[in-house]
Amino acid sequence: MNRQDDFAMLQRQENGAPLAYLDSASTSQKPTVVLEAMRAFYQKSNANVHRGNYQLAEEATEAYEGARKTIADALKVPSSTIIFTKSTTDGLNLVAQSFALSEVQPGDEILLTVAEHHANLLPWQRVAQQKGARLRFVDLNANGEIDWAAFEKKLNQKTKLVAFAHVSNVLGSVAPVKALTRLAHAYGATVVVDGAQAIGHFPVDLKDLDVDFYAFSGHKALGPTGIGVLYGKSALLEEMAPVQLGGEMIETVTKTSATFAKSPFKFEAGTPNIAGAIGLARAMTYLEEIGLSQIEKEEQGLLSYALKELAKLPEIVIYGPLSAARRSGLIAFNVRGVHPHDVGTILDMDGLTLRAGQHCAQPLMTALGVSSTLRLSFSVYSQKEEIDRLILSLKRVLEVFS
Ligand code: PMP
C-alpha cells in the first residue's frame, strides 16, 4: 500500500493537478490514525485531566499522561522531563524566560549561529537586552554547516548558554549535536537545541545527545498544531520557576502565596491541550511503526535524487550542503534571475506546494546575500515522482522567463 493513502489530505487536487505537498518543513500532513485518536478522545473519553476523581476524569488523565510516556520513551528520557507546550516557539520562550532570565548575568555571553530561526533568536535577544549580556554568533562554513573551529573559538568561561538548531530550516544541514554539546559543557555552558526540523525525520535519543533543553513542535512531526514539547534535564527543571501561573500547577495556595507542583506539572498551568498531546503521541507511534531509521533512509534517497536532478539545471542555485548525507529533509534553492515568489506561483499552478520566502531566518538570508529562497521539503509520504514533477515544472519556469 502506498503510504500516501494514510493521509486523506494528500488525495486532494491543487489547481486541477494531484497535490504534491512539498512544504512539510512548514507543517506536515497528519495521518488518519492521528485524526482518529483525537476524535476518539473527544467522542469517548473527554473530561478534564488531573482534577476530577470520577472514572472518566481518570481515563482522560491516563490518556494524557500515557501520551507523555509514549513521547518520553521515544526520546529515551523520563516522563517528568517532558513538558507539553504549544510549539517550539513556546518551549524556547519558556527556557528564555524561566531559565535564562534568572541564570544569565550582566557580561555573560549567549552563543548562537547565524542560521537560527527567529524563534531561536528573538527570545535570546530579549534576555541579552534585559540582563546586559552579549549575544555572539558562530558563522557557518561554505557548506552551510556549523564551523567547528569557529564554534570552539567563540566559547569561553563567560558563555552561559549555547543555542542552535538540530537541523537548519533553510540549509537542511544537521548539527553534530553531541559533539557541540560536549564542547559547550566543557566551558560550563547550558545547551538548548531547537529540534523543530529533526523530530520525525531520524531517530533522536536525547539521553545520548546529553543536551540540557530540546524543543520541538508536534505539527511538523505528523501531529496536530497547538502542541509541542520542551525537554529539560531534571536538575534544571527542578530549579526553574514557572512562567505561567494558575490552576493545575500548584501544591498549596493561600491568599498571599503558593507552592508549586513538581515538573512537568508546574510548567503546565491551566487546562492543557489534551487531545493535542494524544494526537502527537499517536504520530510518534506511527513514525516508530515505520521506523525512524527507515524514514531517514528513504528521505536520504529523496534528497540525493532531488540534489542530483536540480544540479542538472544550471540556472538553479542550491543553498547548504551538496551531499545528501549531510542534510535532512529539505533543500532551499533559487532559480537565477527569477524571483522565488514567481517560481512558487508557477509551481503551484502545477499542483506543487513549495514555500518561497525568508523562512523566518532573516540574518541567514543576509549572510547568504539573498532576499528569499524556495524550499522543497519532505516527510514520510513524499515520493520520487513528485521530484520529477518539480523538475518538469522548473523547466516550464525557465521557458516562461527565458
Ligand atoms: N525552529 C525551526 C528550525 C523551525 O523550522 C520552526 C518552524 N518553521 C520553528 C523553530 C518554529 O516552530 P513553531 O512555529 O511551530 O513554533
Short mmCIF file of C-alpha atoms and ligand atoms in Angstrom, two decimals:
data_model
loop_
_atom_site.label_atom_id
_atom_site.label_comp_id
_atom_site.label_asym_id
_atom_site.label_seq_id
_atom_site.Cartn_x
_atom_site.Cartn_y
_atom_site.Cartn_z
CA MET A 1 0.00 0.00 0.00
CA ASN A 2 1.16 3.49 -0.84
CA ARG A 3 1.88 5.39 2.38
CA GLN A 4 0.12 8.42 0.89
CA ASP A 5 -3.15 6.52 1.43
CA ASP A 6 -2.67 7.07 5.17
CA PHE A 7 -3.09 10.82 4.61
CA ALA A 8 -6.54 11.93 3.44
CA MET A 9 -5.23 15.44 2.67
CA LEU A 10 -2.93 14.04 0.02
CA GLN A 11 -5.91 12.81 -2.00
CA ARG A 12 -6.94 16.37 -2.86
CA GLN A 13 -6.23 18.31 -6.02
CA GLU A 14 -4.29 21.55 -6.26
CA ASN A 15 -5.13 23.76 -9.26
CA GLY A 16 -6.53 20.77 -11.12
CA ALA A 17 -3.45 18.57 -10.55
CA PRO A 18 -2.89 15.92 -7.86
CA LEU A 19 -1.46 17.71 -4.83
CA ALA A 20 2.30 17.25 -4.45
CA TYR A 21 2.75 18.57 -0.92
CA LEU A 22 6.38 19.67 -0.74
CA ASP A 23 6.22 22.01 2.26
CA SER A 24 6.44 19.60 5.21
CA ALA A 25 9.11 21.76 6.87
CA SER A 26 6.38 24.40 7.35
CA THR A 27 3.92 21.87 8.65
CA SER A 28 3.44 18.19 7.94
CA GLN A 29 0.23 16.49 6.91
CA LYS A 30 -1.49 14.29 9.51
CA PRO A 31 -2.20 10.58 9.05
CA THR A 32 -5.75 9.38 9.61
CA VAL A 33 -4.64 7.44 12.71
CA VAL A 34 -3.71 10.76 14.39
CA LEU A 35 -7.04 12.38 13.49
CA GLU A 36 -8.86 9.25 14.69
CA ALA A 37 -7.02 9.19 18.02
CA MET A 38 -8.03 12.79 18.68
CA ARG A 39 -11.62 12.18 17.59
CA ALA A 40 -11.86 9.07 19.76
CA PHE A 41 -10.72 11.08 22.78
CA TYR A 42 -13.35 13.78 22.22
CA GLN A 43 -16.07 11.27 21.39
CA LYS A 44 -15.41 8.65 24.06
CA SER A 45 -13.10 9.86 26.84
CA ASN A 46 -13.41 13.65 27.01
CA ALA A 47 -13.00 15.07 30.53
CA ASN A 48 -10.53 17.42 32.16
CA VAL A 49 -7.27 15.94 33.45
CA HIS A 50 -5.67 15.86 36.92
CA ARG A 51 -8.88 17.13 38.58
CA GLY A 52 -11.99 15.00 38.88
CA ASN A 53 -11.85 11.78 40.84
CA TYR A 54 -14.56 10.12 38.79
CA GLN A 55 -13.80 7.30 36.38
CA LEU A 56 -13.97 9.36 33.20
CA ALA A 57 -11.56 12.01 34.51
CA GLU A 58 -9.14 9.26 35.45
CA GLU A 59 -9.43 7.81 31.97
CA ALA A 60 -8.66 11.23 30.41
CA THR A 61 -5.70 11.70 32.77
CA GLU A 62 -4.38 8.27 31.88
CA ALA A 63 -4.63 9.09 28.17
CA TYR A 64 -2.83 12.43 28.62
CA GLU A 65 -0.09 11.01 30.87
CA GLY A 66 0.14 7.96 28.63
CA ALA A 67 0.86 10.33 25.73
CA ARG A 68 3.65 11.94 27.74
CA LYS A 69 5.14 8.50 28.45
CA THR A 70 5.00 7.47 24.78
CA ILE A 71 6.87 10.63 23.78
CA ALA A 72 9.37 10.31 26.65
CA ASP A 73 10.09 6.68 25.72
CA ALA A 74 10.58 7.61 22.05
CA LEU A 75 13.15 10.24 23.07
CA LYS A 76 14.76 7.96 25.72
CA VAL A 77 14.15 10.27 28.69
CA PRO A 78 11.92 10.15 31.81
CA SER A 79 8.30 11.40 31.58
CA SER A 80 8.90 14.06 34.23
CA THR A 81 11.32 15.82 31.85
CA ILE A 82 8.72 16.19 29.07
CA ILE A 83 6.73 19.43 29.28
CA PHE A 84 3.81 19.90 26.93
CA THR A 85 3.95 23.33 25.30
CA LYS A 86 2.19 24.94 22.34
CA SER A 87 5.15 24.68 19.98
CA THR A 88 8.90 25.02 19.50
CA THR A 89 8.50 28.78 19.86
CA ASP A 90 6.66 28.33 23.14
CA GLY A 91 9.28 25.92 24.50
CA LEU A 92 12.23 28.16 23.61
CA ASN A 93 10.49 31.16 25.17
CA LEU A 94 9.91 29.14 28.33
CA VAL A 95 13.62 28.36 28.61
CA ALA A 96 14.48 32.02 27.95
CA GLN A 97 12.04 33.43 30.47
CA SER A 98 12.36 30.88 33.22
CA PHE A 99 15.92 29.57 32.99
CA ALA A 100 17.92 32.23 31.15
CA LEU A 101 16.46 35.34 32.76
CA SER A 102 17.50 34.07 36.16
CA GLU A 103 20.80 32.38 35.21
CA VAL A 104 22.32 34.82 32.73
CA GLN A 105 24.14 37.73 34.39
CA PRO A 106 25.49 41.05 33.07
CA GLY A 107 28.62 40.43 30.99
CA ASP A 108 27.72 36.79 30.28
CA GLU A 109 27.61 35.55 26.71
CA ILE A 110 24.93 33.68 24.76
CA LEU A 111 26.23 31.85 21.73
CA LEU A 112 24.00 31.22 18.67
CA THR A 113 24.62 30.55 14.99
CA VAL A 114 23.74 32.97 12.17
CA ALA A 115 21.34 30.37 10.78
CA GLU A 116 18.83 30.37 13.63
CA HIS A 117 15.09 30.60 13.05
CA HIS A 118 13.70 33.77 14.65
CA ALA A 119 12.14 31.53 17.34
CA ASN A 120 15.67 30.63 18.45
CA LEU A 121 16.97 34.18 18.18
CA LEU A 122 14.43 36.72 19.44
CA PRO A 123 13.97 35.14 22.91
CA TRP A 124 17.77 35.35 23.42
CA GLN A 125 17.87 38.93 22.14
CA ARG A 126 15.34 39.79 24.86
CA VAL A 127 17.37 38.00 27.56
CA ALA A 128 20.56 39.76 26.44
CA GLN A 129 18.83 43.15 26.46
CA GLN A 130 17.25 42.63 29.87
CA LYS A 131 20.32 41.15 31.54
CA GLY A 132 23.09 43.16 29.89
CA ALA A 133 24.51 40.00 28.33
CA ARG A 134 26.26 39.74 24.96
CA LEU A 135 24.93 37.76 22.01
CA ARG A 136 27.62 36.12 19.90
CA PHE A 137 27.22 34.25 16.63
CA VAL A 138 29.03 31.33 15.05
CA ASP A 139 29.47 31.66 11.30
CA LEU A 140 28.78 28.72 9.03
CA ASN A 141 31.33 27.25 6.63
CA ALA A 142 30.97 27.38 2.84
CA ASN A 143 28.86 24.21 3.02
CA GLY A 144 26.32 25.89 5.32
CA GLU A 145 27.38 23.81 8.31
CA ILE A 146 28.44 24.90 11.78
CA ASP A 147 32.15 25.57 11.62
CA TRP A 148 33.70 23.57 14.46
CA ALA A 149 36.78 25.69 14.86
CA ALA A 150 34.65 28.87 14.77
CA PHE A 151 32.30 27.36 17.36
CA GLU A 152 35.10 26.44 19.74
CA LYS A 153 36.78 29.81 19.28
CA LYS A 154 33.64 31.62 20.43
CA LEU A 155 33.32 29.57 23.64
CA ASN A 156 34.87 30.89 26.83
CA GLN A 157 34.24 30.99 30.57
CA LYS A 158 31.63 33.74 30.06
CA THR A 159 29.49 31.59 27.73
CA LYS A 160 26.40 30.83 29.81
CA LEU A 161 24.16 29.45 27.13
CA VAL A 162 24.53 27.97 23.65
CA ALA A 163 21.51 27.58 21.36
CA PHE A 164 21.37 26.10 17.86
CA ALA A 165 19.06 24.14 15.58
CA HIS A 166 19.47 20.38 15.25
CA VAL A 167 18.55 20.80 11.56
CA SER A 168 18.60 24.20 9.83
CA ASN A 169 15.19 25.02 8.36
CA VAL A 170 16.91 26.70 5.38
CA LEU A 171 20.18 24.88 4.80
CA GLY A 172 19.00 21.45 5.85
CA SER A 173 22.38 20.88 7.49
CA VAL A 174 22.44 18.60 10.53
CA ALA A 175 24.36 19.93 13.54
CA PRO A 176 26.73 17.48 15.28
CA VAL A 177 24.70 17.98 18.45
CA LYS A 178 26.52 15.53 20.67
CA ALA A 179 29.98 16.86 19.87
CA LEU A 180 28.96 20.53 20.11
CA THR A 181 27.22 19.83 23.41
CA ARG A 182 30.33 18.18 24.83
CA LEU A 183 32.41 21.20 23.80
CA ALA A 184 29.91 23.69 25.29
CA HIS A 185 29.68 21.68 28.52
CA ALA A 186 33.46 21.80 28.84
CA TYR A 187 33.05 25.58 29.25
CA GLY A 188 30.14 25.16 31.69
CA ALA A 189 27.54 26.43 29.20
CA THR A 190 23.95 25.19 29.07
CA VAL A 191 22.91 23.78 25.70
CA VAL A 192 19.50 24.50 24.15
CA VAL A 193 18.60 22.71 20.91
CA ASP A 194 15.82 23.67 18.52
CA GLY A 195 14.60 20.31 17.23
CA ALA A 196 11.75 21.63 15.06
CA GLN A 197 13.15 20.15 11.83
CA ALA A 198 14.65 17.00 13.33
CA ILE A 199 11.83 15.14 15.07
CA GLY A 200 10.05 12.80 12.67
CA HIS A 201 12.98 12.60 10.23
CA PHE A 202 15.53 10.42 12.05
CA PRO A 203 15.96 8.81 15.48
CA VAL A 204 16.63 11.30 18.28
CA ASP A 205 18.00 9.96 21.57
CA LEU A 206 18.08 12.88 23.99
CA LYS A 207 19.86 10.89 26.68
CA ASP A 208 22.71 10.12 24.34
CA LEU A 209 22.89 13.68 22.94
CA ASP A 210 23.16 14.95 26.55
CA VAL A 211 21.63 18.36 25.68
CA ASP A 212 20.14 20.41 28.53
CA PHE A 213 16.99 21.56 26.71
CA TYR A 214 15.36 20.39 23.48
CA ALA A 215 12.22 21.93 21.95
CA PHE A 216 10.01 20.79 19.08
CA SER A 217 6.53 21.22 17.58
CA GLY A 218 4.03 18.42 17.08
CA HIS A 219 2.71 19.81 13.81
CA LYS A 220 6.00 19.28 11.95
CA ALA A 221 6.14 15.62 13.03
CA LEU A 222 2.73 14.44 11.75
CA GLY A 223 0.97 15.66 14.91
CA PRO A 224 -1.59 18.44 15.33
CA THR A 225 -0.94 22.17 15.66
CA GLY A 226 -1.03 23.77 19.11
CA ILE A 227 1.04 21.09 20.85
CA GLY A 228 4.79 20.94 21.32
CA VAL A 229 7.35 19.51 23.68
CA LEU A 230 10.10 21.00 25.76
CA TYR A 231 12.55 18.52 27.25
CA GLY A 232 14.77 19.70 30.08
CA LYS A 233 17.23 17.88 32.34
CA SER A 234 15.61 17.08 35.69
CA ALA A 235 18.11 19.01 37.79
CA LEU A 236 17.49 22.17 35.74
CA LEU A 237 13.70 21.84 35.67
CA GLU A 238 13.62 21.36 39.44
CA GLU A 239 15.35 24.70 39.97
CA MET A 240 13.32 26.63 37.41
CA ALA A 241 10.34 28.80 38.30
CA PRO A 242 7.15 28.51 36.26
CA VAL A 243 6.39 31.39 33.88
CA GLN A 244 2.62 30.98 33.72
CA LEU A 245 0.66 30.71 36.95
CA GLY A 246 -2.82 29.36 37.55
CA GLY A 247 -4.71 26.13 38.07
CA GLU A 248 -3.26 22.61 37.83
CA MET A 249 0.32 23.62 38.65
CA ILE A 250 0.22 24.13 42.41
CA GLU A 251 0.79 22.18 45.60
CA THR A 252 -0.86 24.59 48.07
CA VAL A 253 -2.29 28.10 47.75
CA THR A 254 -3.06 30.68 50.42
CA LYS A 255 -4.42 34.19 49.88
CA THR A 256 -0.94 35.59 49.53
CA SER A 257 1.34 32.78 48.41
CA ALA A 258 1.61 29.47 46.61
CA THR A 259 3.90 26.48 46.36
CA PHE A 260 4.22 24.70 43.05
CA ALA A 261 3.87 21.11 41.91
CA LYS A 262 6.88 19.22 40.56
CA SER A 263 7.99 19.19 36.93
CA PRO A 264 6.40 18.86 34.45
CA PHE A 265 3.14 19.97 36.06
CA LYS A 266 4.43 23.29 37.38
CA PHE A 267 5.08 24.35 33.78
CA GLU A 268 1.62 23.41 32.51
CA ALA A 269 -0.72 26.00 34.08
CA GLY A 270 -4.40 25.69 33.17
CA THR A 271 -6.22 23.06 31.17
CA PRO A 272 -3.70 21.58 28.73
CA ASN A 273 -4.17 20.61 25.08
CA ILE A 274 -5.21 17.06 25.96
CA ALA A 275 -6.34 15.96 22.51
CA GLY A 276 -3.22 17.57 21.03
CA ALA A 277 -0.95 15.54 23.31
CA ILE A 278 -2.83 12.36 22.40
CA GLY A 279 -2.57 13.20 18.70
CA LEU A 280 1.16 13.87 18.98
CA ALA A 281 1.77 10.60 20.83
CA ARG A 282 -0.13 8.73 18.10
CA ALA A 283 2.01 10.48 15.49
CA MET A 284 5.17 9.35 17.30
CA THR A 285 3.85 5.79 17.39
CA TYR A 286 3.03 5.95 13.67
CA LEU A 287 6.59 7.15 12.97
CA GLU A 288 8.01 4.37 15.12
CA GLU A 289 5.86 1.77 13.38
CA ILE A 290 7.54 2.73 10.10
CA GLY A 291 10.88 3.08 11.93
CA LEU A 292 12.79 6.35 12.14
CA SER A 293 15.92 4.79 10.66
CA GLN A 294 13.82 3.63 7.70
CA ILE A 295 12.34 7.14 7.34
CA GLU A 296 15.85 8.60 7.44
CA LYS A 297 16.97 6.18 4.73
CA GLU A 298 14.00 6.98 2.50
CA GLU A 299 14.43 10.75 2.92
CA GLN A 300 18.14 10.40 2.16
CA GLY A 301 17.17 8.71 -1.10
CA LEU A 302 14.79 11.56 -1.99
CA LEU A 303 17.35 14.21 -1.05
CA SER A 304 20.09 12.68 -3.09
CA TYR A 305 17.79 12.24 -6.12
CA ALA A 306 16.49 15.82 -5.83
CA LEU A 307 20.00 17.26 -5.43
CA LYS A 308 21.17 15.33 -8.49
CA GLU A 309 18.22 16.39 -10.65
CA LEU A 310 18.30 20.04 -9.54
CA ALA A 311 22.04 20.21 -10.24
CA LYS A 312 21.33 19.27 -13.89
CA LEU A 313 19.65 22.66 -14.33
CA PRO A 314 22.46 25.24 -14.49
CA GLU A 315 20.08 28.07 -13.51
CA ILE A 316 19.42 26.51 -10.11
CA VAL A 317 21.42 27.70 -7.09
CA ILE A 318 21.30 25.33 -4.10
CA TYR A 319 21.99 26.53 -0.55
CA GLY A 320 23.54 24.29 2.09
CA PRO A 321 25.47 21.01 1.81
CA LEU A 322 25.61 19.45 -1.66
CA SER A 323 25.84 15.97 -0.20
CA ALA A 324 22.54 14.39 0.88
CA ALA A 325 24.37 12.57 3.66
CA ARG A 326 24.98 15.89 5.41
CA ARG A 327 21.35 17.01 5.17
CA SER A 328 17.94 16.17 6.48
CA GLY A 329 14.52 16.68 4.95
CA LEU A 330 14.82 19.84 2.89
CA ILE A 331 16.56 21.80 0.14
CA ALA A 332 16.43 25.58 -0.27
CA PHE A 333 17.22 26.84 -3.76
CA ASN A 334 16.69 29.68 -6.21
CA VAL A 335 16.29 29.99 -9.95
CA ARG A 336 18.86 32.50 -11.15
CA GLY A 337 17.21 35.68 -12.37
CA VAL A 338 13.66 34.76 -11.29
CA HIS A 339 12.06 35.90 -8.05
CA PRO A 340 11.23 32.89 -5.84
CA HIS A 341 7.65 34.09 -5.41
CA ASP A 342 7.18 33.99 -9.20
CA VAL A 343 8.68 30.49 -9.32
CA GLY A 344 6.41 29.41 -6.44
CA THR A 345 3.31 30.70 -8.25
CA ILE A 346 4.09 28.69 -11.39
CA LEU A 347 4.87 25.54 -9.35
CA ASP A 348 1.55 25.95 -7.53
CA MET A 349 -0.25 26.04 -10.89
CA ASP A 350 1.19 22.55 -11.47
CA GLY A 351 -0.03 21.30 -8.07
CA LEU A 352 3.35 21.62 -6.31
CA THR A 353 3.36 23.43 -2.98
CA LEU A 354 6.79 24.86 -2.12
CA ARG A 355 7.38 27.66 0.33
CA ALA A 356 9.02 30.80 -1.06
CA GLY A 357 10.26 33.42 1.41
CA GLN A 358 12.73 34.19 4.16
CA HIS A 359 11.77 31.16 6.27
CA CYS A 360 11.86 33.24 9.49
CA ALA A 361 15.65 33.45 9.18
CA GLN A 362 16.43 36.99 8.06
CA PRO A 363 20.01 37.13 9.42
CA LEU A 364 20.77 33.96 7.44
CA MET A 365 19.24 35.46 4.27
CA THR A 366 21.57 38.45 4.76
CA ALA A 367 24.55 36.13 5.27
CA LEU A 368 23.63 34.24 2.08
CA GLY A 369 23.17 37.52 0.23
CA VAL A 370 19.61 36.72 -0.89
CA SER A 371 16.24 38.22 -0.07
CA SER A 372 14.42 34.88 -0.13
CA THR A 373 14.55 31.31 -1.42
CA LEU A 374 12.29 28.47 -2.43
CA ARG A 375 12.28 25.44 -0.17
CA LEU A 376 11.50 21.86 -1.09
CA SER A 377 10.82 19.69 1.96
CA PHE A 378 9.89 16.08 2.60
CA SER A 379 8.11 13.83 5.02
CA VAL A 380 7.19 10.14 5.20
CA TYR A 381 4.66 10.49 2.36
CA SER A 382 6.99 12.18 -0.14
CA GLN A 383 7.52 10.43 -3.49
CA LYS A 384 10.25 10.39 -6.12
CA GLU A 385 7.61 11.16 -8.79
CA GLU A 386 6.92 14.46 -7.05
CA ILE A 387 10.56 15.44 -7.62
CA ASP A 388 10.19 14.52 -11.30
CA ARG A 389 7.11 16.76 -11.49
CA LEU A 390 9.05 19.55 -9.78
CA ILE A 391 11.88 19.33 -12.30
CA LEU A 392 9.41 19.43 -15.22
CA SER A 393 7.68 22.41 -13.70
CA LEU A 394 11.00 24.20 -13.11
CA LYS A 395 11.80 23.66 -16.79
CA ARG A 396 8.49 25.38 -17.58
CA VAL A 397 9.54 28.29 -15.30
CA LEU A 398 12.79 28.56 -17.24
CA GLU A 399 10.88 28.63 -20.55
CA VAL A 400 8.47 31.30 -19.31
CA PHE A 401 11.31 33.52 -18.07
CA SER A 402 13.85 32.87 -20.85
N1 PMP B 1 12.74 26.45 14.60
C1 PMP B 1 12.83 25.95 13.37
C2 PMP B 1 14.16 25.43 12.89
C3 PMP B 1 11.70 25.89 12.57
O1 PMP B 1 11.79 25.40 11.33
C4 PMP B 1 10.47 26.37 13.06
C5 PMP B 1 9.21 26.35 12.22
N2 PMP B 1 9.34 26.98 10.98
C6 PMP B 1 10.44 26.88 14.36
C7 PMP B 1 11.58 26.90 15.10
C8 PMP B 1 9.18 27.40 14.97
O2 PMP B 1 8.20 26.40 15.05
P1 PMP B 1 6.74 26.77 15.53
O3 PMP B 1 6.27 27.85 14.60
O4 PMP B 1 5.97 25.51 15.37
O5 PMP B 1 6.86 27.24 16.93
#
